[in-house]
mmCIF file of C-alpha atoms and ligand atoms in Angstrom:
data_model
loop_
_atom_site.group_PDB
_atom_site.id
_atom_site.type_symbol
_atom_site.label_atom_id
_atom_site.label_comp_id
_atom_site.label_asym_id
_atom_site.label_seq_id
_atom_site.Cartn_x
_atom_site.Cartn_y
_atom_site.Cartn_z
ATOM 1 C CA MET A 259 47.493 3.327 -8.960
ATOM 2 C CA ALA A 260 44.818 3.034 -6.278
ATOM 3 C CA ARG A 261 41.364 3.999 -7.285
ATOM 4 C CA VAL A 262 38.376 4.490 -5.020
ATOM 5 C CA MET A 263 35.609 2.202 -6.138
ATOM 6 C CA SER A 264 32.027 3.207 -5.548
ATOM 7 C CA PRO A 265 29.744 0.396 -4.400
ATOM 8 C CA PRO A 266 27.938 -1.400 -7.204
ATOM 9 C CA GLU A 267 24.547 0.124 -7.842
ATOM 10 C CA LYS A 268 21.652 -2.242 -7.418
ATOM 11 C CA PRO A 269 19.338 -2.463 -10.376
ATOM 12 C CA LEU A 270 16.142 -0.403 -10.427
ATOM 13 C CA PRO A 271 12.982 -1.520 -12.217
ATOM 14 C CA PRO A 272 12.928 -0.383 -15.858
ATOM 15 C CA GLY A 273 12.398 3.366 -16.396
ATOM 16 C CA GLN A 274 12.861 4.317 -12.697
ATOM 17 C CA TYR A 275 15.284 6.941 -11.285
ATOM 18 C CA ILE A 276 16.235 8.092 -7.776
ATOM 19 C CA PRO A 277 15.155 11.695 -7.076
ATOM 20 C CA ARG A 278 16.339 14.067 -4.380
ATOM 21 C CA GLY A 279 14.187 13.752 -1.244
ATOM 22 C CA TRP A 280 10.849 11.995 -0.890
ATOM 23 C CA PRO A 281 8.073 13.530 -3.006
ATOM 24 C CA VAL A 282 4.537 13.791 -1.618
ATOM 25 C CA LEU A 283 1.973 12.576 -4.117
ATOM 26 C CA HIS A 284 -1.738 12.010 -3.695
ATOM 27 C CA TYR A 285 -5.167 12.940 -4.951
ATOM 28 C CA GLY A 286 -7.241 15.239 -2.694
ATOM 29 C CA PRO A 287 -6.633 16.729 0.762
ATOM 30 C CA VAL A 288 -4.626 15.371 3.715
ATOM 31 C CA PRO A 289 -7.100 14.069 6.334
ATOM 32 C CA LYS A 290 -6.983 15.112 10.011
ATOM 33 C CA PHE A 291 -6.383 12.295 12.473
ATOM 34 C CA ARG A 292 -8.895 12.229 15.320
ATOM 35 C CA PRO A 293 -7.925 9.257 17.522
ATOM 36 C CA LYS A 294 -11.336 9.102 19.239
ATOM 37 C CA ASP A 295 -13.213 8.774 15.919
ATOM 38 C CA TRP A 296 -10.587 6.677 14.123
ATOM 39 C CA ASP A 297 -11.042 2.975 13.580
ATOM 40 C CA PHE A 298 -9.599 0.291 11.339
ATOM 41 C CA ARG A 299 -12.073 -2.230 9.956
ATOM 42 C CA VAL A 300 -11.952 -5.495 8.049
ATOM 43 C CA PHE A 301 -15.201 -6.261 6.228
ATOM 44 C CA GLY A 302 -16.521 -8.133 3.194
ATOM 45 C CA ALA A 303 -15.847 -11.863 2.881
ATOM 46 C CA THR A 304 -14.736 -12.619 6.441
ATOM 47 C CA ALA A 305 -14.929 -16.222 7.666
ATOM 48 C CA SER A 306 -17.531 -15.316 10.287
ATOM 49 C CA GLY A 307 -19.513 -12.955 8.046
ATOM 50 C CA GLU A 308 -18.993 -10.251 10.695
ATOM 51 C CA GLN A 309 -16.774 -7.207 10.350
ATOM 52 C CA HIS A 310 -13.747 -6.769 12.594
ATOM 53 C CA ARG A 311 -12.919 -3.413 14.112
ATOM 54 C CA TRP A 312 -9.982 -1.925 16.018
ATOM 55 C CA THR A 313 -9.865 1.393 17.810
ATOM 56 C CA TRP A 314 -6.574 3.330 17.697
ATOM 57 C CA ASP A 315 -5.582 1.992 21.139
ATOM 58 C CA GLU A 316 -6.345 -1.567 20.028
ATOM 59 C CA PHE A 317 -4.459 -1.104 16.762
ATOM 60 C CA GLU A 318 -1.382 0.011 18.675
ATOM 61 C CA GLU A 319 -1.381 -3.340 20.532
ATOM 62 C CA LEU A 320 -1.099 -5.451 17.344
ATOM 63 C CA PRO A 321 2.143 -7.352 16.580
ATOM 64 C CA ARG A 322 4.835 -5.313 14.829
ATOM 65 C CA THR A 323 7.550 -5.890 12.282
ATOM 66 C CA LYS A 324 10.227 -4.021 10.297
ATOM 67 C CA THR A 325 11.177 -4.391 6.675
ATOM 68 C CA VAL A 326 13.579 -2.589 4.336
ATOM 69 C CA ALA A 327 12.393 -1.978 0.788
ATOM 70 C CA ASP A 328 12.514 0.339 -2.206
ATOM 71 C CA PHE A 329 9.380 2.336 -3.099
ATOM 72 C CA HIS A 330 8.515 2.651 -6.805
ATOM 73 C CA CYS A 331 6.095 5.302 -8.074
ATOM 74 C CA VAL A 332 4.603 4.873 -11.536
ATOM 75 C CA THR A 333 5.649 8.498 -12.277
ATOM 76 C CA LYS A 334 9.140 6.928 -12.297
ATOM 77 C CA PHE A 335 10.763 7.942 -9.028
ATOM 78 C CA THR A 336 12.118 5.231 -6.742
ATOM 79 C CA ILE A 337 12.933 5.892 -3.077
ATOM 80 C CA PRO A 338 15.553 3.295 -2.117
ATOM 81 C CA ASP A 339 16.076 1.460 1.176
ATOM 82 C CA ASN A 340 13.170 2.646 3.306
ATOM 83 C CA GLU A 341 12.968 0.999 6.699
ATOM 84 C CA TRP A 342 9.242 0.582 7.257
ATOM 85 C CA GLU A 343 7.836 -0.363 10.651
ATOM 86 C CA GLY A 344 4.275 -1.364 11.456
ATOM 87 C CA VAL A 345 1.788 -4.213 11.625
ATOM 88 C CA PRO A 346 2.359 -7.094 9.179
ATOM 89 C CA CYS A 347 -0.771 -7.657 7.107
ATOM 90 C CA SER A 348 -0.486 -11.369 7.866
ATOM 91 C CA ALA A 349 -1.318 -10.464 11.496
ATOM 92 C CA ILE A 350 -4.525 -8.773 10.295
ATOM 93 C CA VAL A 351 -5.492 -11.902 8.342
ATOM 94 C CA GLU A 352 -4.799 -14.006 11.429
ATOM 95 C CA ALA A 353 -6.967 -11.797 13.637
ATOM 96 C CA ALA A 354 -9.690 -11.435 10.991
ATOM 97 C CA PRO A 355 -9.795 -14.715 9.057
ATOM 98 C CA PRO A 356 -11.133 -14.476 5.486
ATOM 99 C CA HIS A 357 -13.726 -16.737 3.897
ATOM 100 C CA PRO A 358 -11.852 -19.499 2.020
ATOM 101 C CA ASP A 359 -13.090 -18.068 -1.330
ATOM 102 C CA THR A 360 -11.286 -14.743 -0.747
ATOM 103 C CA THR A 361 -8.890 -14.004 -3.613
ATOM 104 C CA HIS A 362 -8.230 -10.227 -3.398
ATOM 105 C CA VAL A 363 -8.525 -7.325 -0.991
ATOM 106 C CA MET A 364 -9.582 -3.717 -1.507
ATOM 107 C CA VAL A 365 -7.614 -1.321 0.698
ATOM 108 C CA TRP A 366 -9.715 1.727 1.613
ATOM 109 C CA ALA A 367 -8.522 5.161 2.736
ATOM 110 C CA GLU A 368 -10.152 8.290 4.094
ATOM 111 C CA TYR A 369 -12.226 10.078 1.422
ATOM 112 C CA GLY A 370 -12.816 6.868 -0.573
ATOM 113 C CA TYR A 371 -9.411 6.355 -2.234
ATOM 114 C CA SER A 372 -8.889 2.634 -2.783
ATOM 115 C CA ALA A 373 -6.545 0.114 -4.356
ATOM 116 C CA ASN A 374 -7.055 -3.585 -5.038
ATOM 117 C CA ILE A 375 -4.342 -6.205 -4.563
ATOM 118 C CA ARG A 376 -4.253 -9.985 -4.608
ATOM 119 C CA MET A 377 -4.538 -11.749 -1.234
ATOM 120 C CA SER A 378 -1.035 -13.101 -1.958
ATOM 121 C CA ASP A 379 0.258 -9.484 -2.206
ATOM 122 C CA PHE A 380 -1.478 -8.642 1.090
ATOM 123 C CA LEU A 381 0.104 -11.703 2.754
ATOM 124 C CA ASP A 382 3.567 -11.068 1.240
ATOM 125 C CA GLU A 383 6.170 -10.774 3.986
ATOM 126 C CA GLY A 384 7.110 -7.262 2.808
ATOM 127 C CA THR A 385 3.550 -5.930 3.072
ATOM 128 C CA LEU A 386 2.645 -4.035 6.226
ATOM 129 C CA LEU A 387 0.457 -1.319 7.692
ATOM 130 C CA ALA A 388 3.254 1.140 8.365
ATOM 131 C CA THR A 389 3.312 3.667 11.184
ATOM 132 C CA HIS A 390 7.009 4.591 10.897
ATOM 133 C CA ARG A 391 9.682 5.084 8.223
ATOM 134 C CA ASP A 392 13.383 5.168 9.082
ATOM 135 C CA GLY A 393 12.523 5.255 12.789
ATOM 136 C CA GLU A 394 10.180 8.234 12.588
ATOM 137 C CA ARG A 395 6.408 8.369 12.807
ATOM 138 C CA LEU A 396 4.900 8.964 9.339
ATOM 139 C CA SER A 397 4.101 12.608 8.690
ATOM 140 C CA PRO A 398 0.487 13.553 7.836
ATOM 141 C CA ASP A 399 1.545 14.006 4.169
ATOM 142 C CA HIS A 400 2.914 10.492 3.966
ATOM 143 C CA GLY A 401 -0.083 8.728 5.518
ATOM 144 C CA PHE A 402 -0.150 9.280 9.297
ATOM 145 C CA PRO A 403 -1.417 7.420 11.267
ATOM 146 C CA ILE A 404 -1.147 4.350 9.001
ATOM 147 C CA ARG A 405 -0.481 3.534 5.375
ATOM 148 C CA ILE A 406 -0.189 0.184 3.729
ATOM 149 C CA VAL A 407 3.174 -0.450 2.094
ATOM 150 C CA VAL A 408 3.179 -3.000 -0.742
ATOM 151 C CA PRO A 409 6.794 -2.540 -1.828
ATOM 152 C CA HIS A 410 6.761 -5.070 -4.673
ATOM 153 C CA LEU A 411 4.006 -3.149 -6.543
ATOM 154 C CA TYR A 412 3.819 0.433 -7.889
ATOM 155 C CA ALA A 413 3.217 2.889 -5.074
ATOM 156 C CA TRP A 414 -0.363 3.871 -5.925
ATOM 157 C CA LYS A 415 -1.164 0.500 -4.272
ATOM 158 C CA SER A 416 0.548 1.788 -1.065
ATOM 159 C CA VAL A 417 -2.586 3.515 0.180
ATOM 160 C CA LYS A 418 -2.073 6.345 2.699
ATOM 161 C CA TRP A 419 -4.518 7.044 5.580
ATOM 162 C CA VAL A 420 -5.882 3.479 5.505
ATOM 163 C CA ARG A 421 -9.152 2.938 7.352
ATOM 164 C CA ALA A 422 -10.382 -0.432 6.088
ATOM 165 C CA VAL A 423 -9.657 -3.609 4.199
ATOM 166 C CA GLU A 424 -12.413 -5.371 2.278
ATOM 167 C CA TYR A 425 -12.026 -9.082 1.528
ATOM 168 C CA LEU A 426 -13.137 -9.886 -2.034
ATOM 169 C CA VAL A 427 -14.199 -13.225 -3.518
ATOM 170 C CA GLN A 428 -13.881 -11.638 -6.965
ATOM 171 C CA ASP A 429 -11.349 -9.003 -8.030
ATOM 172 C CA ARG A 430 -12.579 -5.412 -8.427
ATOM 173 C CA ARG A 431 -10.663 -2.327 -9.658
ATOM 174 C CA GLY A 432 -9.669 0.404 -7.200
ATOM 175 C CA PHE A 433 -9.344 4.170 -7.743
ATOM 176 C CA TRP A 434 -6.429 4.301 -10.223
ATOM 177 C CA GLU A 435 -7.114 0.851 -11.626
ATOM 178 C CA GLU A 436 -10.473 2.229 -12.819
ATOM 179 C CA ARG A 437 -8.705 5.224 -14.383
ATOM 180 C CA GLY A 438 -6.336 3.498 -16.764
ATOM 181 C CA TYR A 439 -3.646 2.066 -14.501
ATOM 182 C CA HIS A 440 -2.614 -1.574 -14.479
ATOM 183 C CA ASN A 441 -4.610 -3.921 -12.277
ATOM 184 C CA VAL A 442 -1.553 -5.820 -11.018
ATOM 185 C CA ALA A 443 1.194 -3.106 -11.140
ATOM 186 C CA ASP A 444 4.452 -5.077 -10.965
ATOM 187 C CA PRO A 445 7.248 -2.507 -11.531
ATOM 188 C CA TRP A 446 9.766 -5.174 -12.648
ATOM 189 C CA ARG A 447 7.389 -6.081 -15.493
ATOM 190 C CA GLU A 448 6.648 -2.364 -16.033
ATOM 191 C CA GLN A 449 2.911 -2.945 -15.656
ATOM 192 C CA ARG A 450 1.936 0.739 -15.734
ATOM 193 C CA TYR A 451 -1.263 0.955 -17.788
ATOM 194 C CA SER A 452 -4.433 -1.103 -18.108
ATOM 195 C CA TYR A 453 -3.939 -1.599 -21.876
ATOM 196 C CA GLN A 454 -0.926 -3.774 -20.988
ATOM 197 C CA GLU A 455 -3.054 -6.237 -19.026
ATOM 198 C CA GLU A 456 -2.986 -9.819 -20.195
ATOM 199 C CA ASP A 457 -5.559 -12.570 -19.735
ATOM 200 C CA GLY A 458 -6.082 -13.330 -16.076
ATOM 201 C CA GLU A 459 -4.635 -10.009 -14.871
ATOM 202 C CA SER A 460 -7.898 -8.067 -14.659
ATOM 203 C CA PRO A 461 -11.293 -8.542 -13.050
ATOM 204 C CA PRO A 462 -14.130 -9.871 -15.203
ATOM 205 C CA LEU A 463 -16.072 -7.044 -16.922
HETATM 206 N N1 MTE B 1336 -5.066 7.732 0.273
HETATM 207 C C1 MTE B 1336 -4.236 7.864 -0.765
HETATM 208 N N2 MTE B 1336 -3.128 7.093 -0.807
HETATM 209 C C2 MTE B 1336 -2.264 7.205 -1.836
HETATM 210 C C3 MTE B 1336 -2.504 8.110 -2.892
HETATM 211 C C4 MTE B 1336 -3.682 8.893 -2.835
HETATM 212 O O1 MTE B 1336 -3.988 9.699 -3.732
HETATM 213 N N3 MTE B 1336 -4.508 8.763 -1.742
HETATM 214 N N4 MTE B 1336 -1.583 8.194 -3.933
HETATM 215 C C5 MTE B 1336 -0.708 7.035 -4.162
HETATM 216 C C6 MTE B 1336 0.392 7.329 -5.065
HETATM 217 S S1 MTE B 1336 0.014 7.519 -6.697
HETATM 218 C C7 MTE B 1336 1.709 7.333 -4.660
HETATM 219 S S2 MTE B 1336 2.997 7.464 -5.748
HETATM 220 C C8 MTE B 1336 2.061 7.214 -3.226
HETATM 221 C C9 MTE B 1336 2.962 8.368 -2.849
HETATM 222 O O2 MTE B 1336 3.341 8.240 -1.518
HETATM 223 P P1 MTE B 1336 4.149 9.412 -0.833
HETATM 224 O O3 MTE B 1336 3.328 10.670 -0.973
HETATM 225 O O4 MTE B 1336 4.357 8.990 0.571
HETATM 226 O O5 MTE B 1336 5.444 9.540 -1.601
HETATM 227 O O6 MTE B 1336 0.905 7.234 -2.396
HETATM 228 C C10 MTE B 1336 -0.166 6.454 -2.866
HETATM 229 N N5 MTE B 1336 -1.159 6.412 -1.833
HETATM 230 MO MO1 MO B 1337 2.091 7.326 -7.836
#
C-alpha cells in the first residue's frame, strides 16, 4: 500500500524546538531610525589606528550577499531556513583592516547592547550585517536598519540595531556574557551558561 512519506527532518541543536512564527526578543526599547544621524563605525584595534565610518548612503553601497541559515535562541526556539541578505562581515574587514593582533570583535547596538565574538566567527561565511530576511526589509522589531546575523552561535550574539564594531586584541564579555551566559555560545555544544565554560573559552579575569 502506498504511503505518503514526509521529508526527513533535519536535526536541531540539543534542546531546541520550532515554534509558530518568529518571536521578538530583546532587552529595552526599539530604537527609531534617523538616516541623517545614523552611522556605522569600526573602531578599536584597526590597522591604521583610525576609526572607519559609513553613513547610511555609504553603507547601502557595500557589497552584498545572501545566506540561508537556522536561527537558534538560547530560550530554545529555532527559526529554520531564514534567507538573510546583507553585507558580509568579511567585506567590512576588507574595508577596515584590523591590527594583526586582533582576536575578537565587540558588536555594539543602539543603547549600549553588545555581544563579543571571535574574529573567526565575524569572518565566517555565514556571518553578515543583514538588512533583509526572506526578501523583505527587516522590521523595526527585528533590527531595522541592520542586525548582525551569526547563525552558528546562539541568537543573543545576533545583535539588532548594530551601530559599531570594535576590534579587540583581548577578548571582553558583552551584555549577556557578563550576565551569566556562555562566552562562546555554540548551540551544537549547548554552550548556554558561563559556568559551562572551559579553559580558553573565556576572557582573562
Ligand atoms: N540590540 C539588541 N539585539 C539583540 C537583543 C537585544 O536585547 N538587543 N537580544 C538578542 C536575543 S537574546 C535574541 S534571541 C535575538 C532575537 O531576535 P529576534 O527578536 O529577531 O527574534 O536578538 C538578539 N539581539
Ligand atoms: Mo535570546
